[in-house]
Amino acid sequence: MEFLHPWLVLGLLGVAVPVAVHIISRRRPREVPLPTVRFLSETLDPDRDVTPPRDLLMLLARALAVALFAILLARPLLPDAGASERAMRVALVLDDSYSTGARAPGGGEGAFERLRDAADALLSRLPEGSEAALVRVSGGGIPGGPGPTGASDPEAAWVRDLAGLRHSLALAVPSSSGEPLASALGHATRLAGPGGTVVVLSDGTRRAFHEAASAAGGLARGVRLTLALAGPPPQGNARLLPPEVEPARPGAGTAVRLAFRALGLDAPRRLRLQVEGAEAQTRLLSPDLSGQGAASVEWVFPRPGVYQGQASLEGQDPLALDDTVYFTLRVEAPPTVLVVAPPAGTEDGAFFLAHALAPGRAAAAADVARAEPEDLATEPLEGYQAVFLVDWPDPTPADWARLEAYVARGGALGVFAGARTDPARYAAAPAPALLAALPGSLVATPEGRRAVVDDEEERAGGPRRRWAAAGLTSARFLRYRVLEARPEADPVVVWFDAGHPALVTRPVGEGRVLVAGFGLTGADGDLVRGPAFVPVVHTGLRLLLAHQARRTGYIVGERTEARPGAGRATAPGHVRLGTPSGEEVAWSVNVDPLEGDLGPISASELEALFPGAARLDPARLGDLAARLHATSARREATPWLAAAFALVYAALPFAVRRRGRAPGPA
C-alpha cells in the first residue's frame, strides 16, 4: 500500500497512548463500612499501583480508532487496474529571469540550462495523451507553445503536442524583463485548479521566492506544488547602479556631478567611465562591510545638448550585463526666470535675487528678466520656466488667477514674503488655492533667528539635506513672516528656531509653488550678504524646476508611450524614441540591478513560505513524472477508511464493560 503523505503514517505510534493509559490506570476498591473485620472475605493490597490489562474489548476499540485516524491522514492509495495509462495535466513554471543566466567564472552550464533540461526530462516521461502548460516567469510565450502568462483563454495554455513543446523549449533563453515569479506561479495555480499539479523550476534566489510567497494561497485549494531548484553559482555578483546626477537639470557651463554606487562587491573593482565628447576616466570602488562601493566624477559640459555615456566595472562575475550601466544627460540652456517686484529704495531684494541667478559669468544659473507688478498683466508667462514674486505688497485677484493658471500648466512659482507684504491680499481668494502657505504677522528679532533642518528620517539627497548643504542654516534672520502652511502642502523641511515654518512647498496641477517667510534685503538678515546666498537660490530654483525634468533612463521591462516604429537603437543601451507629440528624445535602458542578486533562499525559509511543498533536485525531475503517474493510477481509500473510523468511534460506548460491585459482607 502507498500513501500520499507517507510521513503521517508515523501517527500509528499513537496506538501506544490508549495501551499505556489502560495499563497504568489504577483500580481503587470501594470502601464499605464493616461491623467487624471477621466478616471480611477478601483483602486488597493497598501497595498495588498497576493492574493487569482488563476490558480488552474497550482497549482494542480505542487503539483501532487511533490507528484508523492516522492512516486516514496519510491518505492511502489502492491500485486501479483500469488506470495504468491514465493521462495527466502538469503546469510547469520555468524561471527564465535574468538571474538564471548566471555562470561560474570557469564556465560550464548555467542554472537556466539545467532547468531547461529538467523540464525536458519531465515532459518526456509524461504518459501518452497528457497535457502540459508551460508558464515563463518573463511573461512571454514559448515559440510555438502556449501564449503569454496573461492569456485570456486558460485552456489555450494547455498543449498536448509534448514533442513540439519540447522542441520549442530548447529555443528558450533567459530574459531581462524583470517580471516577478509571483505572477507566473499565480497563473500556473489558476491553470492547474484544485487538486492539480504545479512544478516550479527556478534558481532559488531569495528575492524571487519572497515575492512569490504572495501566490502561495493557491496551495490552500489543494494544488500539489513541487519545487525544483538548481541553485545559483556560489560566487557573488556585483551590480552597478545608474548614476545619481546633481543637479537634476544640468545646465550648460555648470559642473555636473555623477555619483555611482555598486552592490555585491567582494573585492575592489575599477570603474571605467566614458561620456561622448570627453576623455575616459577611472575610479576605484572599494567595498565596505555591506559589500557596497561608491565613487563620483564631475564634468562641465560647455554646450546644451544630449550627452550619452556608459560606466563599467572591470573584471568578471557570474552576470555581465549588470556590470555596465548606460546613462543619458540632457544638458539644457539656462532656464528663463521672471522676477516680479515693486520699485525699491536703497536695498532691492529683486536685484540680489537676479544677481544670484545670473551673476554675469558664463555659468549663469538662469536667464533672468525683471518686471514690475503692473507689467504682469501683459507679460507672456508661458515663455518663463519660473516666476518669482519678491516682497510684492498687494497682488490683485486677477494677478493670482493668472499665476494659478500658469502653475497648473507646469510653471514654477516662488514667493518671498518680506516686510512690505500685505497678509490680507495674500489671504484673499484665489490666492489660498495656489499658495503653499499664507504669510502672517511680521516678527522682528534684534538678536536674529536661525533656520533649522530636521534630519529625522532623512533620505540621502532629500530636500532637507539640500537646504543644509546649501548653507541656509548658517544665515541669521532679523525679521520674518509667520507662515501658516496649507493642509495640501508638503511636509515642512526648514523651520526657524522659534518653531515657525521658514520654507513651504506644494505641487499645484503640473507645477510647483514655494513660499519663503523672509525677504531678501540686508534689513531682513545677513543671508543676502553671506556666501550661502547663491547656493541657497540655486537650490530653490532646482527644487522648483525638478518636476519639469525629462526622464532619461528606463529599466528593461518598463513601458512608455511612443509613436509606433519610432524607436531605434543608436548604441548598446542607448535608444532614441519618438514621443506622441512627435519629438524625438534620447533615453538609456539598463537591466534591473536587483535582478542580479544571487543570494540563495534557505530550506527553512522555503518551508515557512510554502508549507507542504515537495522539493526535488532538477536532475531527478524525470522521476517525478513516474511518481505523478503512479499517483494518478491509484484510487484513494480515504472514503472507506472514514466510514470504518466512524463505525469504530460510534461503537466505543458499547465496548465499555459495566463493572460489578465490589464484594460485600456475607
XYZ file of N, CA, C and O in Angstrom, residues 219-297:
316
model
N -2.172 27.028 -2.829
C -1.942 25.727 -2.218
C -3.083 25.338 -1.292
O -3.335 24.168 -1.063
N -3.759 26.341 -0.723
C -4.864 26.047 0.184
C -6.023 25.382 -0.550
O -6.864 24.764 0.076
N -6.063 25.485 -1.866
C -7.138 24.863 -2.640
C -6.750 23.458 -3.092
O -7.374 22.894 -3.980
N -5.684 22.888 -2.527
C -5.325 21.514 -2.842
C -4.362 21.361 -3.989
O -4.161 20.244 -4.477
N -3.727 22.420 -4.445
C -2.748 22.301 -5.525
C -1.493 21.635 -4.990
O -0.973 22.010 -3.934
N -1.000 20.622 -5.696
C 0.225 19.933 -5.302
C 1.415 20.654 -5.934
O 1.550 20.685 -7.154
N 2.280 21.218 -5.100
C 3.394 22.044 -5.555
C 4.705 21.310 -5.346
O 4.971 20.777 -4.262
N 5.527 21.295 -6.384
C 6.874 20.734 -6.316
C 7.866 21.802 -6.719
O 7.699 22.456 -7.762
N 8.901 22.002 -5.922
C 9.934 22.999 -6.182
C 11.211 22.289 -6.605
O 11.767 21.486 -5.847
N 11.675 22.584 -7.805
C 12.939 22.047 -8.318
C 13.908 23.216 -8.470
O 13.759 24.039 -9.376
N 14.876 23.310 -7.576
C 15.772 24.460 -7.511
C 17.174 24.056 -7.953
O 17.782 23.141 -7.376
N 17.679 24.753 -8.980
C 19.021 24.460 -9.485
C 20.094 25.085 -8.615
O 21.204 24.583 -8.519
N 19.795 26.237 -7.990
C 20.780 26.907 -7.141
C 21.688 27.810 -7.951
O 22.191 27.424 -9.011
N 21.915 29.063 -7.487
C 22.800 29.985 -8.202
C 24.256 29.611 -7.978
O 24.583 28.806 -7.103
N 25.182 30.190 -8.763
C 26.608 29.935 -8.541
C 27.029 30.388 -7.147
O 26.437 31.304 -6.575
N 28.040 29.734 -6.582
C 28.446 30.100 -5.218
C 29.064 31.484 -5.122
O 29.064 32.087 -4.058
N 29.603 31.997 -6.232
C 30.252 33.308 -6.181
C 29.212 34.419 -6.231
O 28.202 34.313 -6.923
N 29.443 35.515 -5.477
C 28.543 36.658 -5.506
C 28.625 37.407 -6.822
O 29.562 37.244 -7.610
N 27.628 38.250 -7.054
C 27.559 39.001 -8.310
C 27.510 40.488 -8.007
O 26.643 40.960 -7.269
N 28.443 41.249 -8.571
C 28.473 42.704 -8.381
C 27.519 43.357 -9.369
O 27.399 42.925 -10.519
N 26.814 44.414 -8.911
C 25.878 45.141 -9.764
C 26.152 46.623 -9.653
O 26.342 47.147 -8.556
N 26.168 47.300 -10.794
C 26.403 48.740 -10.842
C 25.073 49.449 -11.038
O 24.297 49.096 -11.937
N 24.797 50.442 -10.193
C 23.539 51.180 -10.273
C 23.683 52.376 -11.209
O 24.782 52.930 -11.364
N 22.579 52.813 -11.844
C 22.639 54.033 -12.667
C 23.081 55.219 -11.823
O 22.805 55.280 -10.618
N 23.767 56.184 -12.422
C 24.326 57.289 -11.629
C 23.247 58.246 -11.137
O 22.210 58.432 -11.772
N 23.519 58.856 -9.992
C 22.709 59.965 -9.498
C 23.331 61.251 -10.023
O 24.529 61.488 -9.845
N 22.522 62.069 -10.672
C 23.008 63.285 -11.325
C 22.641 64.485 -10.468
O 21.484 64.655 -10.071
N 23.600 65.315 -10.182
C 23.383 66.529 -9.401
C 24.067 67.698 -10.114
O 25.281 67.639 -10.364
N 23.320 68.714 -10.532
C 21.876 68.912 -10.323
C 21.029 68.049 -11.243
O 21.526 67.524 -12.245
N 19.750 67.910 -10.890
C 18.857 67.075 -11.683
C 18.659 67.636 -13.081
O 18.416 66.880 -14.023
N 18.753 68.968 -13.236
C 18.660 69.612 -14.550
C 20.013 70.251 -14.863
O 20.248 71.408 -14.543
N 20.923 69.488 -15.449
C 22.246 70.055 -15.734
C 22.144 71.221 -16.710
O 21.392 71.173 -17.694
N 22.904 72.264 -16.424
C 22.940 73.425 -17.301
C 24.272 73.540 -18.003
O 25.313 73.079 -17.507
N 24.254 74.119 -19.190
C 25.490 74.304 -19.949
C 26.448 75.198 -19.169
O 26.052 76.235 -18.621
N 27.708 74.773 -19.096
C 28.731 75.549 -18.420
C 28.781 75.358 -16.924
O 29.629 75.962 -16.254
N 27.882 74.540 -16.352
C 27.892 74.285 -14.910
C 28.450 72.893 -14.635
O 28.379 71.994 -15.482
N 29.012 72.726 -13.461
C 29.586 71.437 -13.084
C 28.471 70.428 -12.821
O 27.497 70.726 -12.131
N 28.604 69.240 -13.387
C 27.640 68.159 -13.220
C 28.340 67.023 -12.482
O 29.411 66.563 -12.900
N 27.741 66.581 -11.392
C 28.322 65.515 -10.583
C 27.575 64.217 -10.843
O 26.351 64.150 -10.714
N 28.321 63.167 -11.193
C 27.766 61.835 -11.397
C 28.248 60.947 -10.260
O 29.462 60.730 -10.107
N 27.315 60.448 -9.466
C 27.653 59.594 -8.324
C 27.251 58.161 -8.646
O 26.083 57.888 -8.941
N 28.225 57.241 -8.602
C 27.992 55.833 -8.917
C 28.078 55.002 -7.636
O 28.861 55.301 -6.729
N 27.270 53.937 -7.607
C 27.276 53.028 -6.469
C 27.161 51.604 -6.976
O 26.381 51.320 -7.897
N 27.943 50.693 -6.403
C 27.932 49.281 -6.778
C 27.527 48.444 -5.578
O 27.867 48.758 -4.434
N 26.787 47.356 -5.831
C 26.339 46.425 -4.805
C 27.009 45.076 -5.024
O 27.380 44.724 -6.145
N 27.125 44.305 -3.959
C 27.638 42.939 -4.073
C 29.116 42.824 -4.341
O 29.566 41.798 -4.860
N 29.894 43.835 -3.991
C 31.340 43.767 -4.203
C 31.978 42.876 -3.141
O 31.695 43.014 -1.950
N 32.844 41.958 -3.563
C 33.610 41.161 -2.610
C 35.093 41.500 -2.652
O 35.881 40.934 -1.895
N 35.468 42.424 -3.542
C 36.854 42.881 -3.660
C 36.838 44.212 -4.388
O 35.865 44.547 -5.083
N 37.892 45.025 -4.260
C 37.932 46.302 -5.002
C 37.833 46.060 -6.506
O 38.447 45.147 -7.058
N 37.047 46.897 -7.172
C 36.887 46.829 -8.636
C 37.097 48.222 -9.204
O 36.703 49.223 -8.594
N 37.656 48.286 -10.384
C 37.903 49.574 -11.023
C 36.721 49.934 -11.912
O 36.208 49.112 -12.669
N 36.280 51.194 -11.799
C 35.170 51.717 -12.588
C 35.720 52.545 -13.732
O 36.511 53.467 -13.524
N 35.300 52.201 -14.951
C 35.728 52.947 -16.137
C 34.533 53.709 -16.678
O 33.478 53.138 -16.935
N 34.684 55.027 -16.856
C 33.588 55.914 -17.238
C 33.924 56.606 -18.545
O 35.028 57.139 -18.716
N 32.962 56.574 -19.464
C 33.153 57.204 -20.770
C 31.906 57.997 -21.138
O 30.790 57.468 -21.111
N 32.070 59.285 -21.430
C 30.995 60.155 -21.905
C 31.408 60.692 -23.254
O 32.573 61.093 -23.443
N 30.465 60.702 -24.205
C 30.810 61.155 -25.542
C 31.335 62.587 -25.502
O 30.806 63.453 -24.810
N 32.392 62.802 -26.247
C 32.990 64.123 -26.296
C 33.938 64.418 -25.160
O 34.409 65.551 -25.029
N 34.236 63.417 -24.305
C 35.141 63.640 -23.183
C 36.059 62.435 -23.038
O 35.760 61.332 -23.508
N 37.197 62.635 -22.391
C 38.136 61.558 -22.173
C 37.612 60.600 -21.106
O 36.906 60.995 -20.176
N 37.981 59.319 -21.261
C 37.565 58.314 -20.293
C 38.248 58.556 -18.944
O 39.391 59.014 -18.884
N 37.532 58.256 -17.881
C 38.075 58.382 -16.536
C 37.867 57.075 -15.795
O 36.958 56.299 -16.107
N 38.713 56.825 -14.805
C 38.598 55.624 -13.991
C 38.579 56.004 -12.517
O 39.181 56.999 -12.108
N 37.856 55.200 -11.742
C 37.799 55.358 -10.303
C 37.860 53.971 -9.669
O 37.438 52.979 -10.262
N 38.380 53.894 -8.453
C 38.461 52.628 -7.738
C 37.307 52.538 -6.743
O 37.102 53.441 -5.927
N 36.536 51.437 -6.834
C 35.436 51.189 -5.912
C 35.891 50.153 -4.889
O 36.196 49.012 -5.254
N 35.963 50.545 -3.637
C 36.354 49.629 -2.566
C 35.121 49.276 -1.746
O 34.372 50.167 -1.330
N 34.867 47.985 -1.489
C 33.644 47.603 -0.767
C 33.734 47.906 0.718
O 34.802 47.811 1.340
N 32.596 48.286 1.301
C 32.509 48.424 2.747
C 32.036 47.090 3.325
O 32.012 46.061 2.639
N 31.645 47.078 4.595
C 31.251 45.832 5.242
C 30.000 45.225 4.626
O 29.786 44.016 4.697
N 29.162 46.058 4.015
C 27.935 45.553 3.381
C 28.136 45.201 1.916
O 27.175 44.836 1.240
N 29.369 45.295 1.408
C 29.632 44.967 0.011
C 29.303 46.070 -0.971
O 29.196 45.804 -2.172
N 29.148 47.308 -0.507
C 28.845 48.428 -1.383
C 30.071 49.308 -1.565
O 30.883 49.465 -0.651
N 30.196 49.877 -2.754
C 31.263 50.817 -3.066
C 30.705 52.009 -3.813
O 29.698 51.894 -4.528
N 31.316 53.180 -3.649
C 30.803 54.402 -4.263
C 31.960 55.238 -4.776
O 33.080 55.194 -4.246
N 31.680 56.015 -5.836
C 32.648 56.951 -6.402
C 31.874 57.994 -7.187
O 30.742 57.754 -7.630
N 32.455 59.173 -7.371
C 31.789 60.248 -8.098
C 32.779 60.928 -9.036
O 33.998 60.910 -8.806
N 32.222 61.523 -10.092
C 33.008 62.220 -11.110
C 32.282 63.513 -11.447
O 31.045 63.546 -11.472
